[in-house]
Amino acid sequence: MRIAMIGTGYVGLVSGACFSDFGHQVVCVDKDADKIAALHKGVMPIYEPGLEALVEHNVRGGRLTFTTELAEAVAGADAIFIAVGTPSRRGDGHADLSYVHAAAREIATALTGPAVVVTKSTVPVGTGDEVERLIRETAPEAQVSVASNPEFLREGAAINDFKHPDRIVVGVEDDHARDVLEAIYRPLNLNKAPLLFTTRRTAEVIKYAANAFLATKITFINEMADLCEVVGADVQSVSRGIGLDNRIGPKFLHAGPGYGGSCFPKDTLALLKTAEDVQVPLRIVESVVKVNDARKRAMGRKVIKAMNGDVRGKTIALLGLTFKPNTDDMRDSPSISIVQALQDEGARVRAYDPEGVEQAKLVLENVEFCEDPYVAAEGADSLVIVTEWDQFRALDLSRMADILNQPILVDLRNIYSGEEAAQAGLRYVGVGQPSITA
């Protein structure tokens, strides 16, 4: 199949590369000429494990190309995927659909034959209807179907998620769109990946409902962690105890500093705004958003409390800045609120992240960025683990105890046990479990 992918951001680039790896002919389009030039040189605009090699393999095989010219990519394409950004709209929190609408109009002017236009971007319910209206308004004679195909890719594991999905959701309104998307996803369906066809509006709701539910699980276990700290229980055991129930499951039940990233914050907010517009209160999701926003800064206060309530003039070393490991994404990362809370109380912050420093420099001020964890910790008054990168799981804790000015470890991801830290000579403060003093 011939596929045009409009947008070379996270979703568009990963999806386009994976489709080409299945043998489809894919052209990825972006208006950013510098980004396209970099892609032609093999330079990725994002950090995602395995992506550079996947792109290189398919470019070399002639299945994947990049261009700034939308018309040449759309001409003759069987399917045109819209994978542009839908950030929160400034002022009201609704999803900003201006990029989606602009892409729809431009696609309409470039169509040369029958095609299926597919919204891959995360969009509120009813967006597919508007995309179809815009295309038919711009090109009344166009032979076009409009479908919804939401993505369910985890940053840091996107390629595996695309090739081994839990499910593929496709919202269609006619048989032609169904046939084309069935052919595109045939390589995955052969491997028994569930291919769920729904109406277009149902597919749009599925995406938001899934993200809101996962955000709810994260927020629930974080509130249980707060309770555990007060009553003397261990949230990790609580998480395991409830996660072994098949009706609940173990995923997204890891207590920490709250969710961030490109999806959950904006998608839960957009879902609330959609529900508000149709006068359907979503009280659970509303509470999730409020609790998560408050939790991030509360983690900064947790660090301050671990240092006896006074951090003025003291140096705090943070390990991990991105919202999760295996990405350089700083969007809505808990580290931003944590750094702000510490700096507001007069602390100096040093930080290390394996991949996120360049992005962190764009959103964090007056932070000293270090070249490795031990440089960050040297002479600091406490060590704080914010993101659970694998390389932080085997730190030399005894060395850390020796080089810290005060041997305090605040583990916001519960990577270590209190016993491990105490044996190394560190005072341990975790999330949702008793603190242990060396």
PDB file of C-alpha atoms in Angstrom, residues 9 34 60 102 150 202-203 263 271 414 416 436:
ATOM      1  CA  GLY A   9       6.627  13.945  15.400  1.00  0.00           C
ATOM      2  CA  ASP A  34      15.277  21.532   9.094  1.00  0.00           C
ATOM      3  CA  ARG A  60      18.050   2.140   2.485  1.00  0.00           C
ATOM      4  CA  ALA A 102      -5.094  22.728   8.263  1.00  0.00           C
ATOM      5  CA  PRO A 150      -5.848   6.127  17.441  1.00  0.00           C
ATOM      6  CA  THR A 202     -16.401   5.306  19.132  1.00  0.00           C
ATOM      7  CA  ALA A 203     -12.733   4.992  18.156  1.00  0.00           C
ATOM      8  CA  CYS A 263      -0.486  12.258  26.448  1.00  0.00           C
ATOM      9  CA  LEU A 271     -11.728  14.789  27.827  1.00  0.00           C
ATOM     10  CA  ASN A 414      11.118   3.080  44.950  1.00  0.00           C
ATOM     11  CA  TYR A 416      15.834   0.651  46.067  1.00  0.00           C
ATOM     12  CA  ILE A 436      14.814   3.889  57.235  1.00  0.00           C
TER      13      ILE A 436
END
